[in-house]
XYZ file of C-alpha atoms in Angstrom:
703
model
C 17.239 -4.048 19.581
C 16.319 -4.294 15.903
C 12.786 -3.239 15.090
C 11.264 -5.696 12.645
C 13.279 -8.893 12.496
C 12.788 -11.980 14.630
C 15.504 -14.427 15.614
C 18.365 -12.188 14.473
C 19.337 -10.554 17.761
C 22.868 -11.946 17.499
C 23.412 -9.422 14.703
C 21.568 -6.374 16.057
C 21.433 -6.529 19.841
C 22.707 -3.463 21.707
C 23.256 -4.701 25.258
C 25.244 -6.866 25.072
C 26.206 -5.815 21.545
C 25.620 -8.052 18.547
C 27.975 -8.612 15.628
C 26.973 -5.513 13.617
C 27.656 -2.873 16.297
C 30.939 -4.595 17.176
C 32.084 -4.352 13.545
C 30.662 -0.944 12.619
C 31.436 0.676 15.959
C 27.975 2.221 16.270
C 24.810 1.217 18.043
C 21.988 0.415 15.599
C 19.587 3.331 15.020
C 21.737 5.574 17.240
C 24.577 8.006 16.654
C 26.501 6.549 19.584
C 29.883 4.890 19.282
C 30.709 1.382 20.445
C 34.112 -0.303 20.929
C 35.293 -2.422 17.996
C 35.735 -6.150 18.412
C 38.400 -5.974 15.676
C 40.065 -2.552 15.940
C 42.721 -3.462 13.358
C 41.962 -5.828 10.500
C 38.330 -6.844 10.430
C 36.626 -9.805 8.757
C 34.510 -9.606 5.647
C 31.225 -11.120 6.852
C 29.156 -13.365 4.594
C 25.661 -14.337 5.694
C 24.974 -17.751 4.171
C 21.953 -19.973 3.724
C 19.241 -21.070 1.336
C 16.602 -18.843 -0.200
C 13.935 -17.389 2.023
C 15.945 -17.276 5.256
C 15.779 -13.487 5.418
C 19.263 -12.523 4.225
C 17.899 -9.597 2.198
C 15.758 -8.499 5.136
C 18.829 -8.480 7.387
C 20.769 -6.296 4.946
C 17.818 -3.936 4.601
C 17.588 -3.632 8.369
C 21.326 -2.952 8.586
C 20.986 -0.146 6.061
C 18.079 1.381 7.974
C 19.928 1.002 11.279
C 23.023 2.931 10.149
C 21.861 5.218 7.344
C 22.474 8.852 8.244
C 24.856 7.894 11.055
C 27.733 6.487 8.984
C 28.248 6.082 5.212
C 26.174 3.099 4.031
C 25.738 1.466 0.620
C 23.500 -1.476 -0.271
C 23.456 -3.138 -3.691
C 21.688 -6.253 -4.933
C 24.132 -8.041 -7.211
C 21.240 -9.826 -8.932
C 19.738 -6.561 -10.224
C 19.465 -5.953 -13.954
C 21.815 -2.946 -13.842
C 24.693 -5.340 -13.079
C 23.718 -7.985 -15.634
C 24.687 -6.200 -18.867
C 25.925 -2.795 -20.059
C 23.551 -0.058 -21.227
C 22.572 -0.332 -24.878
C 25.045 2.328 -26.048
C 27.976 1.213 -23.838
C 30.510 -1.200 -25.425
C 31.058 -4.370 -23.410
C 34.833 -3.902 -23.362
C 34.472 -0.670 -21.365
C 31.910 -1.939 -18.862
C 31.746 -4.695 -16.254
C 29.371 -5.608 -13.403
C 32.097 -4.820 -10.877
C 32.904 -1.379 -12.293
C 29.199 -0.548 -12.319
C 28.855 -1.774 -8.736
C 31.729 0.411 -7.543
C 30.068 3.460 -9.095
C 26.720 2.703 -7.445
C 28.337 1.919 -4.081
C 30.370 5.147 -4.107
C 27.302 7.205 -5.018
C 25.549 5.921 -1.906
C 28.572 6.222 0.381
C 29.100 9.839 -0.667
C 25.933 11.065 1.078
C 26.452 13.351 4.110
C 25.908 11.872 7.568
C 25.428 13.282 11.047
C 28.347 15.550 11.889
C 30.187 15.162 8.569
C 29.781 16.188 4.940
C 30.056 14.286 1.682
C 32.883 11.862 0.985
C 34.754 12.356 -2.278
C 36.244 9.553 -4.388
C 39.041 11.072 -6.516
C 40.937 7.801 -6.979
C 37.894 5.790 -7.982
C 36.582 8.644 -10.135
C 39.814 8.828 -12.133
C 39.885 5.068 -12.646
C 36.261 4.886 -13.773
C 36.796 7.734 -16.259
C 39.763 5.832 -17.697
C 37.648 2.691 -18.048
C 34.725 4.536 -19.632
C 37.047 6.375 -22.048
C 37.937 3.036 -23.594
C 34.414 2.879 -25.035
C 34.181 6.390 -26.477
C 35.680 5.608 -29.857
C 32.541 6.351 -31.874
C 30.413 7.944 -29.166
C 28.654 11.278 -29.573
C 29.603 14.128 -27.296
C 26.278 14.032 -25.439
C 26.744 10.401 -24.419
C 30.318 11.106 -23.273
C 29.129 14.097 -21.267
C 26.349 12.047 -19.641
C 28.672 9.208 -18.642
C 31.528 11.359 -17.422
C 29.369 13.756 -15.418
C 27.905 10.889 -13.406
C 31.397 9.609 -12.596
C 32.805 13.066 -11.846
C 30.063 13.774 -9.324
C 31.817 11.224 -7.088
C 34.323 13.985 -6.425
C 31.732 16.713 -5.775
C 32.005 17.932 -2.211
C 28.915 20.115 -2.365
C 28.783 23.668 -1.093
C 26.711 25.961 1.059
C 26.310 28.316 -1.909
C 23.104 27.233 -3.579
C 23.391 26.210 -7.198
C 27.124 25.508 -7.264
C 26.815 21.764 -6.640
C 27.731 19.971 -9.824
C 29.252 22.971 -11.604
C 32.777 21.659 -11.097
C 31.783 18.336 -12.629
C 30.216 20.149 -15.569
C 33.382 22.151 -16.227
C 35.587 19.067 -16.077
C 33.162 17.151 -18.292
C 33.425 19.842 -20.937
C 37.210 19.495 -20.974
C 36.991 15.707 -21.131
C 34.494 15.806 -24.000
C 36.691 18.225 -25.905
C 39.714 15.989 -25.434
C 37.806 12.811 -26.264
C 36.336 14.222 -29.491
C 39.489 15.991 -30.622
C 42.179 14.800 -33.008
C 44.585 13.377 -30.410
C 44.624 9.911 -28.740
C 41.162 9.472 -27.240
C 41.886 7.649 -23.988
C 45.021 9.555 -23.051
C 43.371 12.856 -23.913
C 40.373 12.151 -21.705
C 42.583 10.961 -18.843
C 44.902 13.951 -19.126
C 41.981 16.383 -19.073
C 40.531 14.647 -16.037
C 43.770 14.657 -14.049
C 44.572 18.272 -14.934
C 41.146 19.532 -13.936
C 41.142 17.477 -10.746
C 44.608 18.703 -9.777
C 43.573 22.318 -10.406
C 40.650 21.926 -8.049
C 42.682 20.420 -5.225
C 44.000 22.649 -2.495
C 45.509 20.410 0.177
C 48.201 17.752 0.317
C 45.834 14.828 0.815
C 43.819 15.713 -2.280
C 46.971 16.158 -4.339
C 48.197 12.777 -3.129
C 44.958 11.227 -4.386
C 45.438 12.781 -7.830
C 48.755 10.982 -8.332
C 47.723 7.680 -6.727
C 47.930 5.716 -9.990
C 51.691 6.356 -10.182
C 52.085 3.053 -8.315
C 50.115 1.055 -10.894
C 52.419 -1.711 -12.233
C 54.702 -0.447 -15.020
C 53.393 3.105 -14.674
C 56.897 4.449 -14.178
C 55.774 6.861 -11.423
C 53.416 8.521 -13.917
C 49.743 8.672 -12.890
C 48.520 9.298 -16.428
C 50.413 6.310 -17.758
C 49.057 4.206 -14.897
C 45.490 5.094 -15.852
C 46.159 4.387 -19.536
C 47.500 0.958 -18.585
C 44.478 0.317 -16.349
C 42.140 1.241 -19.221
C 43.973 -1.092 -21.592
C 43.970 -3.969 -19.122
C 40.257 -3.476 -18.565
C 39.501 -3.610 -22.310
C 41.662 -6.724 -22.724
C 39.283 -8.777 -20.578
C 40.120 -12.032 -18.783
C 42.753 -11.938 -16.070
C 43.929 -8.515 -17.271
C 40.504 -7.072 -16.525
C 40.455 -8.781 -13.116
C 43.787 -7.090 -12.380
C 42.361 -3.673 -13.333
C 39.156 -4.263 -11.372
C 41.168 -5.140 -8.301
C 42.823 -1.726 -8.486
C 39.433 -0.051 -8.817
C 38.255 -1.804 -5.649
C 41.455 -0.721 -3.946
C 40.808 2.856 -5.115
C 37.352 2.862 -3.513
C 38.702 1.588 -0.194
C 41.638 4.019 -0.289
C 39.265 6.951 -0.811
C 37.184 5.797 2.150
C 40.280 5.397 4.316
C 41.376 8.903 3.330
C 38.012 10.314 4.377
C 38.647 9.096 7.933
C 42.308 10.163 8.129
C 43.337 13.114 10.285
C 42.211 14.475 13.638
C 39.128 16.388 12.457
C 37.588 13.578 10.361
C 38.097 11.135 13.220
C 36.240 13.537 15.512
C 33.438 14.098 13.005
C 32.870 10.511 11.867
C 31.763 7.839 14.312
C 32.002 4.210 13.328
C 33.127 2.630 10.087
C 31.594 2.970 6.622
C 29.347 0.010 5.831
C 29.057 -1.746 2.454
C 26.245 -4.301 2.070
C 26.113 -6.791 -0.812
C 22.975 -8.839 -1.428
C 23.041 -11.959 -3.631
C 26.828 -11.884 -3.549
C 26.965 -15.195 -5.408
C 26.084 -13.206 -8.563
C 28.495 -10.931 -10.425
C 29.813 -8.478 -9.294
C 29.793 -10.072 -5.827
C 32.522 -12.744 -6.222
C 34.980 -10.333 -7.877
C 34.488 -7.638 -5.261
C 34.782 -10.066 -2.357
C 37.897 -11.721 -3.792
C 39.605 -8.363 -4.420
C 39.046 -7.232 -0.830
C 40.179 -10.540 0.665
C 43.329 -10.681 -1.449
C 44.343 -7.124 -0.588
C 43.746 -7.674 3.112
C 45.804 -10.866 2.993
C 48.638 -8.903 1.347
C 48.576 -6.251 4.031
C 46.701 -3.514 2.144
C 44.732 -1.963 4.985
C 41.205 -0.650 4.919
C 38.672 0.046 7.629
C 35.415 -0.671 5.813
C 32.817 -3.012 7.293
C 31.595 -5.247 4.472
C 28.655 -7.569 5.075
C 27.494 -9.694 2.158
C 24.706 -12.246 1.781
C 24.964 -15.225 -0.526
C 22.986 -18.374 -1.257
C 24.585 -21.609 -0.175
C 27.673 -22.026 1.962
C 30.316 -21.075 -0.614
C 32.739 -23.744 0.570
C 34.375 -24.188 -2.836
C 34.794 -20.438 -3.374
C 35.982 -19.766 0.188
C 37.662 -22.962 1.403
C 39.575 -21.310 4.231
C 36.800 -19.090 5.577
C 36.085 -19.073 9.294
C 32.579 -20.496 9.744
C 30.181 -19.821 12.594
C 26.532 -20.364 13.382
C 24.609 -17.179 14.121
C 24.306 -17.937 17.833
C 28.087 -18.340 18.071
C 28.757 -14.704 17.075
C 26.234 -13.178 19.464
C 28.928 -12.038 21.907
C 32.244 -12.688 20.132
C 33.140 -13.961 16.681
C 36.546 -15.393 17.704
C 37.715 -14.710 14.139
C 41.435 -15.062 13.514
C 42.722 -15.322 9.916
C 45.707 -17.271 8.643
C 47.768 -16.695 5.482
C 45.026 -17.726 3.021
C 42.999 -14.840 1.549
C 39.718 -16.727 2.090
C 40.458 -16.908 5.836
C 39.717 -13.162 5.927
C 36.057 -14.089 5.429
C 33.741 -14.887 8.335
C 30.824 -16.975 7.087
C 27.801 -16.816 9.394
C 24.984 -19.275 8.696
C 21.499 -17.827 9.194
C 19.344 -20.464 10.908
C 15.603 -21.031 10.488
C 13.368 -19.250 12.964
C 12.192 -20.921 16.160
C 8.607 -21.898 17.016
C 8.424 -18.893 19.356
C 9.545 -16.575 16.556
C 6.849 -18.079 14.331
C 4.218 -17.533 17.026
C 5.124 -13.846 17.325
C 5.304 -13.298 13.559
C 1.911 -14.880 12.899
C 0.399 -12.845 15.714
C 1.925 -9.607 14.422
C 0.699 -10.115 10.843
C -2.761 -11.412 11.720
C -3.419 -8.683 14.293
C -6.983 -8.950 15.556
C -7.822 -11.941 13.358
C -8.908 -14.959 15.385
C -6.063 -17.428 14.862
C -6.595 -21.136 15.652
C -4.209 -22.060 18.472
C -2.584 -24.802 16.378
C -1.879 -22.508 13.403
C 1.504 -21.050 14.518
C 2.850 -24.501 15.423
C 1.551 -26.001 12.170
C 3.045 -23.090 10.240
C 6.432 -23.720 11.812
C 6.250 -27.440 11.030
C 5.357 -26.763 7.388
C 7.917 -24.018 6.772
C 10.673 -25.402 8.969
C 11.140 -21.856 10.269
C 11.603 -20.297 6.810
C 10.877 -16.566 7.426
C 9.497 -15.936 3.942
C 7.130 -18.874 4.229
C 5.972 -17.787 7.679
C 5.226 -14.223 6.566
C 3.311 -15.226 3.426
C 1.257 -17.865 5.251
C 0.452 -15.324 7.964
C -0.627 -12.783 5.328
C -2.799 -15.420 3.692
C -4.286 -16.326 7.080
C -5.100 -12.671 7.766
C -7.132 -12.663 4.541
C -8.786 -16.082 4.751
C -9.457 -16.804 8.409
C -11.820 -18.025 9.750
C -13.006 -19.502 6.423
C -9.787 -21.457 5.775
C -9.459 -24.707 7.690
C -6.014 -25.884 6.574
C -2.619 -24.618 5.540
C -3.296 -26.122 2.120
C -6.125 -23.614 1.671
C -3.852 -20.774 2.793
C -1.253 -21.793 0.218
C -3.785 -21.625 -2.605
C -5.125 -18.210 -1.500
C -4.018 -15.243 -3.596
C -1.527 -12.837 -2.023
C 0.156 -9.800 -3.558
C 3.956 -10.127 -3.859
C 4.109 -6.328 -4.304
C 1.760 -3.371 -3.960
C 1.495 -2.867 -7.715
C 1.500 -6.546 -8.646
C -1.533 -8.791 -9.212
C -2.511 -11.391 -6.652
C -1.078 -14.889 -7.064
C -1.581 -18.095 -5.064
C 0.730 -18.057 -2.059
C 2.438 -21.312 -3.070
C 3.286 -19.811 -6.468
C 4.725 -16.655 -4.904
C 6.827 -18.815 -2.593
C 8.134 -21.018 -5.401
C 9.067 -17.923 -7.400
C 11.271 -16.874 -4.479
C 12.545 -20.238 -3.234
C 13.307 -22.172 -6.430
C 15.497 -21.280 -9.445
C 12.949 -20.100 -12.019
C 14.754 -21.754 -14.927
C 14.354 -25.189 -13.309
C 10.886 -24.886 -11.784
C 9.198 -27.244 -14.265
C 11.841 -29.948 -13.873
C 11.826 -29.725 -10.086
C 8.030 -29.909 -10.031
C 8.276 -33.350 -11.622
C 11.357 -34.567 -9.747
C 10.151 -33.488 -6.291
C 8.464 -36.868 -5.820
C 11.723 -38.754 -6.450
C 13.808 -40.337 -3.721
C 17.240 -40.472 -5.324
C 19.114 -40.121 -8.601
C 17.739 -43.348 -10.123
C 14.095 -42.581 -9.386
C 14.600 -39.013 -10.599
C 15.994 -40.372 -13.870
C 12.939 -42.604 -14.214
C 10.667 -39.586 -13.829
C 12.766 -37.536 -16.233
C 12.557 -40.263 -18.877
C 8.788 -40.532 -18.495
C 7.721 -36.901 -18.120
C 10.498 -34.515 -19.162
C 11.870 -33.742 -22.640
C 14.364 -36.158 -24.161
C 17.042 -33.490 -23.858
C 16.889 -33.730 -20.044
C 18.907 -36.809 -19.175
C 20.811 -38.325 -16.242
C 23.594 -35.734 -16.501
C 21.011 -32.970 -16.160
C 19.546 -34.721 -13.114
C 22.972 -34.728 -11.455
C 23.553 -31.102 -12.409
C 20.242 -30.187 -10.797
C 21.187 -32.072 -7.620
C 24.457 -30.138 -7.536
C 22.629 -26.845 -8.054
C 20.272 -27.541 -5.145
C 23.252 -28.220 -2.886
C 24.972 -25.029 -4.052
C 21.777 -23.101 -3.321
C 21.972 -24.256 0.280
C 19.128 -26.771 0.276
C 19.846 -29.717 2.583
C 20.734 -33.155 1.259
C 18.414 -35.684 2.892
C 18.677 -39.439 2.264
C 15.564 -40.657 0.513
C 14.451 -37.329 -0.975
C 15.651 -35.767 -4.229
C 14.553 -32.354 -2.922
C 15.794 -32.397 0.643
C 13.989 -29.342 2.013
C 10.526 -30.529 3.166
C 8.915 -27.104 2.704
C 10.159 -26.645 -0.847
C 9.239 -30.248 -1.673
C 5.691 -29.741 -0.372
C 5.261 -26.594 -2.463
C 6.541 -28.353 -5.589
C 4.215 -31.318 -5.036
C 1.280 -28.948 -4.562
C 2.149 -27.297 -7.882
C 2.348 -30.738 -9.504
C -1.066 -31.676 -8.133
C -2.661 -28.485 -9.435
C -0.890 -28.538 -12.786
C -3.805 -30.169 -14.635
C -7.533 -30.032 -13.972
C -7.694 -33.819 -13.971
C -4.405 -34.193 -12.019
C -2.938 -36.184 -14.930
C 0.646 -35.143 -14.211
C 0.219 -36.049 -10.547
C -1.076 -39.509 -11.378
C 1.577 -40.172 -14.010
C 4.423 -39.210 -11.666
C 3.279 -41.582 -8.940
C 2.416 -44.374 -11.365
C 5.942 -44.093 -12.782
C 7.456 -44.432 -9.316
C 5.179 -47.344 -8.426
C 6.539 -49.167 -11.476
C 10.095 -48.136 -10.534
C 9.899 -49.977 -7.180
C 8.816 -53.565 -7.905
C 9.292 -56.458 -5.525
C 8.962 -56.942 -1.790
C 12.348 -55.434 -0.966
C 11.133 -51.973 -2.063
C 7.564 -52.336 -0.904
C 7.336 -49.224 1.231
C 8.390 -46.944 -1.637
C 5.730 -48.451 -3.871
C 3.109 -48.244 -1.117
C 4.057 -44.619 -0.374
C 3.180 -43.664 -3.951
C 0.070 -45.816 -4.046
C -1.102 -43.933 -0.973
C -0.448 -40.627 -2.775
C -2.954 -41.829 -5.397
C -5.497 -42.679 -2.683
C -5.000 -46.460 -2.905
C -4.744 -47.684 0.676
C -5.482 -51.424 0.563
C -1.978 -52.652 -0.200
C -0.442 -50.433 2.468
C -2.858 -51.719 5.113
C -2.224 -55.333 4.112
C 1.552 -54.863 4.160
C 1.613 -53.211 7.572
C -0.771 -55.827 8.983
C 1.245 -58.760 7.675
C 4.620 -57.361 8.785
C 3.494 -56.245 12.239
C 4.541 -59.530 13.845
C 7.511 -60.111 11.507
C 9.571 -56.918 11.585
C 11.178 -55.611 14.742
C 9.025 -52.864 16.225
C 11.295 -49.921 15.475
C 11.633 -50.924 11.812
C 7.885 -51.417 11.548
C 7.175 -47.982 13.018
C 9.614 -46.409 10.589
C 7.931 -48.180 7.684
C 4.545 -46.921 8.918
C 5.875 -43.371 9.118
C 7.463 -43.493 5.679
C 4.440 -44.934 3.918
C 2.124 -42.472 5.690
C 4.316 -39.511 4.692
C 2.695 -39.711 1.254
C 1.413 -36.285 0.109
C -2.320 -35.657 0.259
C -4.158 -32.613 -1.034
C -7.791 -33.544 -1.534
C -9.613 -36.727 -2.560
C -10.213 -37.553 -6.201
C -10.979 -40.778 -8.037
C -8.758 -42.799 -10.374
C -9.799 -40.612 -13.299
C -8.775 -37.434 -11.502
C -12.304 -36.268 -10.704
C -12.401 -34.305 -7.451
C -14.639 -35.509 -4.645
C -17.863 -33.562 -4.381
C -17.380 -32.390 -0.796
C -13.621 -31.806 -1.096
C -13.206 -32.861 2.526
C -10.391 -34.797 4.138
C -11.526 -38.410 3.977
C -8.771 -39.609 6.280
C -10.489 -38.345 9.419
C -13.549 -40.584 9.074
C -11.383 -43.662 8.503
C -9.040 -42.825 11.390
C -11.980 -42.455 13.758
C -13.495 -45.762 12.644
C -16.635 -44.266 11.099
C -16.290 -46.371 7.954
C -15.374 -49.668 9.613
C -18.854 -51.143 9.240
C -18.824 -50.608 5.483
C -15.528 -52.399 4.929
C -15.331 -55.975 3.669
C -12.908 -57.894 5.800
C -10.136 -59.788 3.962
C -10.450 -63.540 4.127
C -7.954 -65.357 6.302
C -6.789 -62.188 8.059
C -7.294 -61.055 11.633
C -10.221 -58.662 11.112
C -9.613 -56.752 14.354
C -5.932 -56.237 13.595
C -6.727 -55.312 9.989
C -9.147 -52.537 10.976
C -6.822 -51.314 13.705
C -3.937 -51.004 11.225
C -6.253 -49.269 8.752
C -7.317 -46.698 11.356
C -3.730 -46.238 12.501
C -2.407 -45.678 8.956
C -5.000 -43.000 8.246
C -4.390 -41.320 11.596
C -0.634 -41.110 11.012
C -1.230 -40.064 7.391
C -3.316 -37.131 8.523
C -1.315 -36.088 11.584
C 1.997 -36.223 9.689
C 0.545 -34.072 6.903
C 2.192 -30.625 7.060
C -0.763 -28.990 5.296
C -3.443 -29.715 7.893
C -4.045 -28.543 11.426
C -3.851 -31.458 13.876
C -7.229 -32.850 14.915
C -7.320 -33.592 18.685
C -9.825 -36.414 18.101
C -7.480 -38.090 15.624
C -4.627 -37.635 18.102
C -6.655 -39.421 20.772
C -7.436 -42.207 18.338
C -3.771 -42.558 17.409
C -2.892 -42.872 21.077
C -5.544 -45.531 21.612
C -4.614 -47.646 18.567
C -0.923 -47.671 19.456
C -1.748 -48.626 23.043
C -3.808 -51.556 21.815
C -1.054 -52.666 19.436
C 1.462 -52.539 22.272
C -0.546 -55.240 24.037
C -0.090 -57.530 21.008
C 3.710 -57.238 20.855
C 5.298 -57.984 24.247
C 8.789 -57.599 22.775
C 7.960 -54.181 21.346
C 5.580 -53.082 24.051
C 7.793 -50.262 25.326
C 8.358 -48.685 21.893
C 4.706 -48.875 20.867
C 3.556 -47.498 24.197
C 6.132 -44.693 23.989
C 4.936 -43.882 20.461
C 1.361 -43.701 21.758
C 2.509 -40.810 23.995
C 5.118 -39.106 21.833
C 3.395 -39.011 18.459
C 0.091 -37.378 19.461
C 1.980 -34.821 21.573
C 4.341 -34.079 18.679
C 1.456 -33.651 16.240
C -0.359 -31.184 18.506
C 2.875 -29.219 19.057
C 3.714 -29.042 15.345
C 6.714 -31.360 15.537
C 7.572 -34.321 13.281
C 6.728 -37.837 14.438
C 10.226 -38.995 15.352
C 11.409 -42.285 16.793
C 9.527 -42.972 20.033
C 12.637 -42.736 22.191
C 13.407 -39.315 20.706
C 16.662 -40.287 18.997
C 17.654 -38.690 15.723
C 17.570 -41.515 13.197
C 18.311 -39.440 10.112
C 21.479 -41.412 9.405
C 19.872 -44.841 9.528
C 16.333 -44.051 8.443
C 16.640 -46.230 5.392
C 14.817 -43.864 3.042
C 17.265 -44.548 0.212
C 16.718 -47.536 -2.084
C 19.979 -49.160 -1.001
C 19.007 -49.081 2.676
C 16.288 -51.685 3.185
C 16.127 -51.680 6.938
C 12.447 -50.859 6.734
C 11.542 -53.526 4.157
C 10.074 -56.959 4.579
């Protein structure tokens, strides 16, 4: 079983084997073989999902599980080294994909148990040809530095100390001499490389590798000409470069296949080589993935296990991919491709973690710290099972407990994102990891919106004039591409991300001016009775409760019970951080004022509205505050408030014979759900996400 990850056994389990050992042919953390699920062609696996679901952690665990047992390479496609060429390297002789192939081969070359280094003569020759295209005005030292790094891909190593790298140095000297001489630069460098490589080869397989580029299109059975054409295509850019890059990918895979060919290598090397790509939605990821899929679809064989992780589902990029949930691949993947190249991909969606996983993770991080029994359940409700959120909240709890009394306090506690980095509030660290940095300010404002129209209203009021309706739609599209769910009635569909953004909005100004302006804008955006609950939701976010109480009291006997309960839930889902007055001044005690109201402690001080049923009015007021607090993802559920919620709903059920069953059921289900860290769903337990009516065009909850 894997050692650190929770909820990912379908990938790492040993008995019965998970997906990774069935693909790689090795048991994790062991030098013991395992039968392949796909002994012939194997799928290219893409782990999909939104940010924070632990894709990077899975790839890191895979590397640790197989490193030293089989060749392994892990690259993060979002790293700076793949974003742009070094300062002295011309752009026409460098690409993210070529750089990635060099880095991957360097890692795969390392010796493993029972076998020595792997050499990459095909890839090495191709990369030298590409680099030579940028040596026009380079000094000899730069050429030597670049070519020696590439040539070391073909260094086998030796038992004689001090000889490692000498071959590369000798070849580099010849290449530099050819590149700085009077003849054609590229052809001279390529010729020197091929001659020196051929001189160093002693067996048929190595000689075959040295002439591999004879088959390059229009090479005329001449390896040198093939490499010159590849270099020219690479410098030309566009589709010509893609063609050349595809051959470089093929060269890497051919070198790996060669390393496993023959009786002795098959006896020495257990399992398949493993290539891991993180953030594969960034260059060089798409180009590398496409090249492998196209070659496999055209019958070009390789036996390399490739597991990539990408944000979102990638449906547009990989329309024909086979798609599975993680649990579905625990024992078999049932992958079978068709003619389309994208069908060679197996997309596996990483799910959120379960409440039990959250319980174990919080316990492991907090250690001996006394953890309130409701904290793990509340953490799961807030994060929705997001592993990153769970870990950071647990780390914050380990620092702040028992002083902290809410998850809101844990989110504002400083944590260190890295050992050498300064402490930052946990919510800020999470937003840095969960939200595109270039759109953080816009999303902070738009998080309170419910749809495109309300988001446009906020953009017009609070964002620069250059950010218009088209930008709002582009941002919606980006969120979907990132893998965030689309939820009717919420511009930002992921509740955890939305909560973090709203917390940032609330703390943006000392007087909470941005917070108040956002909600005042949305109050004005929803005039009239038909949109009352949207307006009341935002009034509640500003601490104004009177209109909400009056509305719920007056509609209690008018709306059908299910619609009324949904309206209550929606209005009471308003965000709440701490009390402050209309001018933004924080309350002196900073406490949660909803508890006192829910428990009826302030009833005697309230003036009763004229002409209204005073008993019903106070009961609705207590009920609203109880639901408001218990539905709040940032607080731990208060058992006393749960008891009060149960009592108030029971009493209301006596007043509505037609809705008695639903109200009575809610009096049982909602307190139990709050204590267990679950959302307050419809009383009968049905999933009403499709007909909730949270969008402005669905007015099923309005009066």
